[in-house]
């Protein structure tokens, strides 16, 4: 068993010598083991409970590691794309909610402090102020619009890579059984799912 709950690996062994050796190893481990009761688990010290609680915080990390291992290197690129996208989204949210109101109030104060509002020079100054605000409000918007469709495209590349693994394994084995195809198909589907999930989460804040 692994550290993940309810995660086991079953292996069918046909070699009698290897099976006998494996049975000896398992029997030796069982002889050095002891039974743990529910009462003993509930009676753990506070320090042990705190340690176990801290270890549970790493469960999302283990799940993310499973995704990286199952999807291949393209999932890592999709994750980096997601990280960059949402960093820009948070930065834009902070700008529109905190920085922009202060800048707008300051610009409005300076505009009202002017005595001339109707001349050609005043209109040019107003257009320049509006242009600066427009440029600041649309900063990184093009990059964000590129990152949203890039994620499913990276997932598509991972999908094609996974299917190529399926075809390679089929060519090596000369058959198309489920075990031969499972690894590559899983690789392909994880890449597709990850890319679509990142793209969907970025649609609303970007568009």
PDB file of C-alpha atoms in Angstrom:
ATOM      1  CA  UNK A   1       0.000   0.000   0.000  1.00  0.00           C
ATOM      2  CA  UNK A   2       1.028   3.562  -0.553  1.00  0.00           C
ATOM      3  CA  UNK A   3       0.441   6.632   1.618  1.00  0.00           C
ATOM      4  CA  UNK A   4      -2.710   7.342  -0.365  1.00  0.00           C
ATOM      5  CA  UNK A   5      -5.799   5.681   1.130  1.00  0.00           C
ATOM      6  CA  UNK A   6      -7.377   2.763  -0.734  1.00  0.00           C
ATOM      7  CA  UNK A   7      -4.670   2.693  -3.376  1.00  0.00           C
ATOM      8  CA  UNK A   8      -3.335  -0.776  -4.036  1.00  0.00           C
ATOM      9  CA  UNK A   9      -1.546  -2.591  -6.821  1.00  0.00           C
ATOM     10  CA  UNK A  10      -2.446  -6.167  -7.718  1.00  0.00           C
ATOM     11  CA  UNK A  11       0.145  -8.244  -9.576  1.00  0.00           C
ATOM     12  CA  UNK A  12      -0.356 -11.654 -11.137  1.00  0.00           C
ATOM     13  CA  UNK A  13       2.830 -13.732 -10.810  1.00  0.00           C
ATOM     14  CA  UNK A  14       3.279 -16.891 -12.894  1.00  0.00           C
ATOM     15  CA  UNK A  15       6.865 -17.752 -11.927  1.00  0.00           C
ATOM     16  CA  UNK A  16       6.800 -20.200  -8.929  1.00  0.00           C
ATOM     17  CA  UNK A  17      10.274 -19.228  -7.726  1.00  0.00           C
ATOM     18  CA  UNK A  18       9.510 -15.511  -7.757  1.00  0.00           C
ATOM     19  CA  UNK A  19       6.129 -16.111  -6.107  1.00  0.00           C
ATOM     20  CA  UNK A  20       7.824 -18.152  -3.345  1.00  0.00           C
ATOM     21  CA  UNK A  21      10.392 -15.404  -2.772  1.00  0.00           C
ATOM     22  CA  UNK A  22       7.668 -12.764  -2.667  1.00  0.00           C
ATOM     23  CA  UNK A  23       5.690 -14.824  -0.153  1.00  0.00           C
ATOM     24  CA  UNK A  24       8.766 -15.110   2.085  1.00  0.00           C
ATOM     25  CA  UNK A  25       9.249 -11.343   1.997  1.00  0.00           C
ATOM     26  CA  UNK A  26       5.603 -10.659   2.862  1.00  0.00           C
ATOM     27  CA  UNK A  27       5.635 -13.270   5.643  1.00  0.00           C
ATOM     28  CA  UNK A  28       8.756 -11.691   7.136  1.00  0.00           C
ATOM     29  CA  UNK A  29       7.138  -8.293   7.118  1.00  0.00           C
ATOM     30  CA  UNK A  30       4.012  -9.657   8.784  1.00  0.00           C
ATOM     31  CA  UNK A  31       6.045 -11.320  11.530  1.00  0.00           C
ATOM     32  CA  UNK A  32       7.548  -7.962  12.473  1.00  0.00           C
ATOM     33  CA  UNK A  33       4.206  -6.146  12.343  1.00  0.00           C
ATOM     34  CA  UNK A  34       1.619  -5.648  15.066  1.00  0.00           C
ATOM     35  CA  UNK A  35      -2.091  -4.978  15.076  1.00  0.00           C
ATOM     36  CA  UNK A  36      -3.254  -1.414  15.685  1.00  0.00           C
ATOM     37  CA  UNK A  37      -6.684  -1.022  17.287  1.00  0.00           C
ATOM     38  CA  UNK A  38      -9.118   1.865  16.988  1.00  0.00           C
ATOM     39  CA  UNK A  39      -8.741   2.575  20.702  1.00  0.00           C
ATOM     40  CA  UNK A  40      -4.979   3.005  20.236  1.00  0.00           C
ATOM     41  CA  UNK A  41      -5.535   5.371  17.305  1.00  0.00           C
ATOM     42  CA  UNK A  42      -7.985   7.497  19.283  1.00  0.00           C
ATOM     43  CA  UNK A  43      -5.623   7.580  22.260  1.00  0.00           C
ATOM     44  CA  UNK A  44      -2.715   9.145  20.412  1.00  0.00           C
ATOM     45  CA  UNK A  45      -0.836  11.999  22.023  1.00  0.00           C
ATOM     46  CA  UNK A  46      -1.622  15.559  21.006  1.00  0.00           C
ATOM     47  CA  UNK A  47       1.781  15.975  19.339  1.00  0.00           C
ATOM     48  CA  UNK A  48       1.160  12.891  17.204  1.00  0.00           C
ATOM     49  CA  UNK A  49      -2.283  14.153  16.192  1.00  0.00           C
ATOM     50  CA  UNK A  50      -0.833  17.517  15.223  1.00  0.00           C
ATOM     51  CA  UNK A  51       1.870  15.795  13.190  1.00  0.00           C
ATOM     52  CA  UNK A  52      -0.712  13.682  11.372  1.00  0.00           C
ATOM     53  CA  UNK A  53      -2.870  16.760  10.749  1.00  0.00           C
ATOM     54  CA  UNK A  54       0.062  18.597   9.199  1.00  0.00           C
ATOM     55  CA  UNK A  55       0.778  15.603   6.966  1.00  0.00           C
ATOM     56  CA  UNK A  56      -2.797  15.741   5.671  1.00  0.00           C
ATOM     57  CA  UNK A  57      -2.075  19.216   4.332  1.00  0.00           C
ATOM     58  CA  UNK A  58       0.158  17.570   1.735  1.00  0.00           C
ATOM     59  CA  UNK A  59      -2.768  15.636   0.240  1.00  0.00           C
ATOM     60  CA  UNK A  60      -3.344  18.255  -2.523  1.00  0.00           C
ATOM     61  CA  UNK A  61       0.358  18.078  -3.350  1.00  0.00           C
ATOM     62  CA  UNK A  62       0.121  14.293  -3.713  1.00  0.00           C
ATOM     63  CA  UNK A  63      -2.919  14.660  -5.962  1.00  0.00           C
ATOM     64  CA  UNK A  64      -1.083  17.223  -8.087  1.00  0.00           C
ATOM     65  CA  UNK A  65       1.903  14.896  -8.291  1.00  0.00           C
ATOM     66  CA  UNK A  66      -0.387  12.146  -9.566  1.00  0.00           C
ATOM     67  CA  UNK A  67      -1.653  14.456 -12.301  1.00  0.00           C
ATOM     68  CA  UNK A  68       1.899  15.372 -13.337  1.00  0.00           C
ATOM     69  CA  UNK A  69       2.989  11.744 -13.390  1.00  0.00           C
ATOM     70  CA  UNK A  70      -0.085  10.581 -15.280  1.00  0.00           C
ATOM     71  CA  UNK A  71      -0.218  13.393 -17.817  1.00  0.00           C
ATOM     72  CA  UNK A  72       3.431  13.772 -18.653  1.00  0.00           C
ATOM     73  CA  UNK A  73       5.468  16.956 -19.204  1.00  0.00           C
ATOM     74  CA  UNK A  74       2.685  18.800 -21.012  1.00  0.00           C
ATOM     75  CA  UNK A  75       0.627  18.922 -17.823  1.00  0.00           C
ATOM     76  CA  UNK A  76       3.481  20.851 -16.204  1.00  0.00           C
ATOM     77  CA  UNK A  77       3.383  23.414 -19.022  1.00  0.00           C
ATOM     78  CA  UNK A  78      -0.398  23.668 -18.645  1.00  0.00           C
ATOM     79  CA  UNK A  79       0.033  24.223 -14.908  1.00  0.00           C
ATOM     80  CA  UNK A  80       2.607  26.962 -15.511  1.00  0.00           C
ATOM     81  CA  UNK A  81       0.215  28.561 -18.003  1.00  0.00           C
ATOM     82  CA  UNK A  82      -2.545  28.437 -15.389  1.00  0.00           C
ATOM     83  CA  UNK A  83      -0.243  29.940 -12.769  1.00  0.00           C
ATOM     84  CA  UNK A  84       0.745  32.815 -15.057  1.00  0.00           C
ATOM     85  CA  UNK A  85      -2.854  33.407 -16.143  1.00  0.00           C
ATOM     86  CA  UNK A  86      -4.234  33.627 -12.626  1.00  0.00           C
ATOM     87  CA  UNK A  87      -1.318  35.751 -11.468  1.00  0.00           C
ATOM     88  CA  UNK A  88      -2.295  38.278 -14.122  1.00  0.00           C
ATOM     89  CA  UNK A  89      -5.987  37.941 -13.165  1.00  0.00           C
ATOM     90  CA  UNK A  90      -5.223  38.673  -9.505  1.00  0.00           C
ATOM     91  CA  UNK A  91      -3.023  41.598 -10.515  1.00  0.00           C
ATOM     92  CA  UNK A  92      -5.822  43.043 -12.683  1.00  0.00           C
ATOM     93  CA  UNK A  93      -8.351  42.573  -9.877  1.00  0.00           C
ATOM     94  CA  UNK A  94      -6.074  44.405  -7.463  1.00  0.00           C
ATOM     95  CA  UNK A  95      -5.565  47.213  -9.980  1.00  0.00           C
ATOM     96  CA  UNK A  96      -9.260  47.723 -10.735  1.00  0.00           C
ATOM     97  CA  UNK A  97     -10.341  47.458  -7.100  1.00  0.00           C
ATOM     98  CA  UNK A  98      -7.557  49.392  -5.357  1.00  0.00           C
ATOM     99  CA  UNK A  99      -5.257  51.323  -7.694  1.00  0.00           C
ATOM    100  CA  UNK A 100      -7.617  52.547 -10.416  1.00  0.00           C
ATOM    101  CA  UNK A 101     -10.091  54.345  -8.091  1.00  0.00           C
ATOM    102  CA  UNK A 102      -7.247  56.323  -6.513  1.00  0.00           C
ATOM    103  CA  UNK A 103      -5.725  57.214  -9.866  1.00  0.00           C
ATOM    104  CA  UNK A 104      -9.106  58.207 -11.264  1.00  0.00           C
ATOM    105  CA  UNK A 105      -9.879  60.376  -8.231  1.00  0.00           C
ATOM    106  CA  UNK A 106      -6.502  62.090  -8.539  1.00  0.00           C
ATOM    107  CA  UNK A 107      -6.934  62.700 -12.272  1.00  0.00           C
ATOM    108  CA  UNK A 108     -10.459  64.058 -11.724  1.00  0.00           C
ATOM    109  CA  UNK A 109      -9.190  66.377  -9.002  1.00  0.00           C
ATOM    110  CA  UNK A 110      -6.461  67.750 -11.272  1.00  0.00           C
ATOM    111  CA  UNK A 111      -8.969  68.201 -14.103  1.00  0.00           C
ATOM    112  CA  UNK A 112     -11.421  70.095 -11.906  1.00  0.00           C
ATOM    113  CA  UNK A 113      -8.580  72.255 -10.602  1.00  0.00           C
ATOM    114  CA  UNK A 114      -8.036  73.598 -14.109  1.00  0.00           C
ATOM    115  CA  UNK A 115      -9.760  76.804 -15.023  1.00  0.00           C
ATOM    116  CA  UNK A 116      -9.770  76.030 -18.756  1.00  0.00           C
ATOM    117  CA  UNK A 117     -11.982  73.105 -19.845  1.00  0.00           C
ATOM    118  CA  UNK A 118     -13.113  74.155 -23.323  1.00  0.00           C
ATOM    119  CA  UNK A 119     -10.008  75.110 -25.291  1.00  0.00           C
ATOM    120  CA  UNK A 120      -8.218  72.861 -27.760  1.00  0.00           C
ATOM    121  CA  UNK A 121      -5.328  72.402 -25.311  1.00  0.00           C
ATOM    122  CA  UNK A 122      -7.719  71.348 -22.560  1.00  0.00           C
ATOM    123  CA  UNK A 123      -9.379  68.807 -24.833  1.00  0.00           C
ATOM    124  CA  UNK A 124      -5.985  67.366 -25.805  1.00  0.00           C
ATOM    125  CA  UNK A 125      -5.016  67.065 -22.147  1.00  0.00           C
ATOM    126  CA  UNK A 126      -8.276  65.269 -21.434  1.00  0.00           C
ATOM    127  CA  UNK A 127      -7.724  62.881 -24.363  1.00  0.00           C
ATOM    128  CA  UNK A 128      -4.196  62.160 -23.121  1.00  0.00           C
ATOM    129  CA  UNK A 129      -5.509  61.372 -19.636  1.00  0.00           C
ATOM    130  CA  UNK A 130      -8.166  59.053 -21.080  1.00  0.00           C
ATOM    131  CA  UNK A 131      -5.568  57.324 -23.278  1.00  0.00           C
ATOM    132  CA  UNK A 132      -3.308  56.698 -20.286  1.00  0.00           C
ATOM    133  CA  UNK A 133      -6.193  55.177 -18.343  1.00  0.00           C
ATOM    134  CA  UNK A 134      -7.170  53.020 -21.319  1.00  0.00           C
ATOM    135  CA  UNK A 135      -3.601  51.764 -21.681  1.00  0.00           C
ATOM    136  CA  UNK A 136      -3.344  50.925 -17.975  1.00  0.00           C
ATOM    137  CA  UNK A 137      -6.732  49.200 -17.939  1.00  0.00           C
ATOM    138  CA  UNK A 138      -5.828  46.953 -20.881  1.00  0.00           C
ATOM    139  CA  UNK A 139      -2.330  46.053 -19.660  1.00  0.00           C
ATOM    140  CA  UNK A 140      -1.555  42.327 -20.154  1.00  0.00           C
ATOM    141  CA  UNK A 141      -5.034  41.763 -21.596  1.00  0.00           C
ATOM    142  CA  UNK A 142      -3.645  40.453 -24.898  1.00  0.00           C
ATOM    143  CA  UNK A 143      -1.364  38.044 -23.066  1.00  0.00           C
ATOM    144  CA  UNK A 144      -4.291  36.781 -20.998  1.00  0.00           C
ATOM    145  CA  UNK A 145      -6.362  36.268 -24.150  1.00  0.00           C
ATOM    146  CA  UNK A 146      -3.502  34.205 -25.577  1.00  0.00           C
ATOM    147  CA  UNK A 147      -3.085  32.078 -22.446  1.00  0.00           C
ATOM    148  CA  UNK A 148      -6.766  31.024 -22.330  1.00  0.00           C
ATOM    149  CA  UNK A 149      -6.781  29.169 -25.694  1.00  0.00           C
ATOM    150  CA  UNK A 150      -3.169  28.053 -25.249  1.00  0.00           C
ATOM    151  CA  UNK A 151      -4.069  25.651 -22.426  1.00  0.00           C
ATOM    152  CA  UNK A 152      -6.364  23.365 -24.472  1.00  0.00           C
ATOM    153  CA  UNK A 153      -3.854  23.462 -27.332  1.00  0.00           C
ATOM    154  CA  UNK A 154      -1.138  22.213 -24.986  1.00  0.00           C
ATOM    155  CA  UNK A 155      -3.609  19.590 -23.804  1.00  0.00           C
ATOM    156  CA  UNK A 156      -4.186  18.589 -27.420  1.00  0.00           C
ATOM    157  CA  UNK A 157      -0.447  18.123 -27.920  1.00  0.00           C
ATOM    158  CA  UNK A 158      -0.375  15.922 -24.822  1.00  0.00           C
ATOM    159  CA  UNK A 159      -3.341  13.975 -26.186  1.00  0.00           C
ATOM    160  CA  UNK A 160      -1.558  13.310 -29.461  1.00  0.00           C
ATOM    161  CA  UNK A 161       1.580  12.321 -27.534  1.00  0.00           C
ATOM    162  CA  UNK A 162      -0.419   9.860 -25.427  1.00  0.00           C
ATOM    163  CA  UNK A 163      -2.037   8.306 -28.474  1.00  0.00           C
ATOM    164  CA  UNK A 164       1.386   7.911 -30.083  1.00  0.00           C
ATOM    165  CA  UNK A 165       2.446   5.978 -26.975  1.00  0.00           C
ATOM    166  CA  UNK A 166      -0.574   3.722 -27.482  1.00  0.00           C
ATOM    167  CA  UNK A 167       0.370   3.041 -31.085  1.00  0.00           C
ATOM    168  CA  UNK A 168       4.017   2.422 -30.157  1.00  0.00           C
ATOM    169  CA  UNK A 169       3.062  -0.087 -27.467  1.00  0.00           C
ATOM    170  CA  UNK A 170       0.663  -1.804 -29.863  1.00  0.00           C
ATOM    171  CA  UNK A 171       3.415  -2.060 -32.471  1.00  0.00           C
ATOM    172  CA  UNK A 172       5.884  -3.512 -29.958  1.00  0.00           C
ATOM    173  CA  UNK A 173       3.469  -6.058 -28.519  1.00  0.00           C
ATOM    174  CA  UNK A 174       1.714  -6.839 -31.763  1.00  0.00           C
ATOM    175  CA  UNK A 175      -1.683  -6.691 -30.054  1.00  0.00           C
ATOM    176  CA  UNK A 176      -4.281  -4.168 -28.916  1.00  0.00           C
ATOM    177  CA  UNK A 177      -5.223  -5.404 -25.470  1.00  0.00           C
ATOM    178  CA  UNK A 178      -6.556  -3.036 -22.816  1.00  0.00           C
ATOM    179  CA  UNK A 179      -3.427  -3.126 -20.657  1.00  0.00           C
ATOM    180  CA  UNK A 180      -1.302  -2.061 -23.594  1.00  0.00           C
ATOM    181  CA  UNK A 181      -3.526   0.896 -24.378  1.00  0.00           C
ATOM    182  CA  UNK A 182      -4.423   2.007 -20.838  1.00  0.00           C
ATOM    183  CA  UNK A 183      -1.288   4.017 -20.032  1.00  0.00           C
ATOM    184  CA  UNK A 184      -1.257   6.050 -23.230  1.00  0.00           C
ATOM    185  CA  UNK A 185      -5.002   6.685 -23.181  1.00  0.00           C
ATOM    186  CA  UNK A 186      -4.785   7.843 -19.554  1.00  0.00           C
ATOM    187  CA  UNK A 187      -1.915  10.154 -20.513  1.00  0.00           C
ATOM    188  CA  UNK A 188      -3.981  11.599 -23.350  1.00  0.00           C
ATOM    189  CA  UNK A 189      -7.159  12.112 -21.314  1.00  0.00           C
ATOM    190  CA  UNK A 190      -5.379  13.765 -18.374  1.00  0.00           C
ATOM    191  CA  UNK A 191      -3.752  16.292 -20.719  1.00  0.00           C
ATOM    192  CA  UNK A 192      -7.078  17.047 -22.391  1.00  0.00           C
ATOM    193  CA  UNK A 193      -8.918  17.408 -19.083  1.00  0.00           C
ATOM    194  CA  UNK A 194      -6.254  19.640 -17.541  1.00  0.00           C
ATOM    195  CA  UNK A 195      -6.071  21.950 -20.555  1.00  0.00           C
ATOM    196  CA  UNK A 196      -9.853  22.344 -20.785  1.00  0.00           C
ATOM    197  CA  UNK A 197     -10.181  22.947 -17.037  1.00  0.00           C
ATOM    198  CA  UNK A 198      -7.583  25.735 -17.095  1.00  0.00           C
ATOM    199  CA  UNK A 199      -9.154  27.324 -20.159  1.00  0.00           C
ATOM    200  CA  UNK A 200     -12.679  27.240 -18.698  1.00  0.00           C
ATOM    201  CA  UNK A 201     -11.579  28.829 -15.433  1.00  0.00           C
ATOM    202  CA  UNK A 202      -9.946  31.678 -17.351  1.00  0.00           C
ATOM    203  CA  UNK A 203     -12.897  32.479 -19.649  1.00  0.00           C
ATOM    204  CA  UNK A 204     -14.904  34.627 -17.221  1.00  0.00           C
ATOM    205  CA  UNK A 205     -12.158  36.898 -15.818  1.00  0.00           C
ATOM    206  CA  UNK A 206     -10.554  37.436 -19.244  1.00  0.00           C
ATOM    207  CA  UNK A 207     -13.556  37.787 -21.552  1.00  0.00           C
TER     208      UNK A 207
END
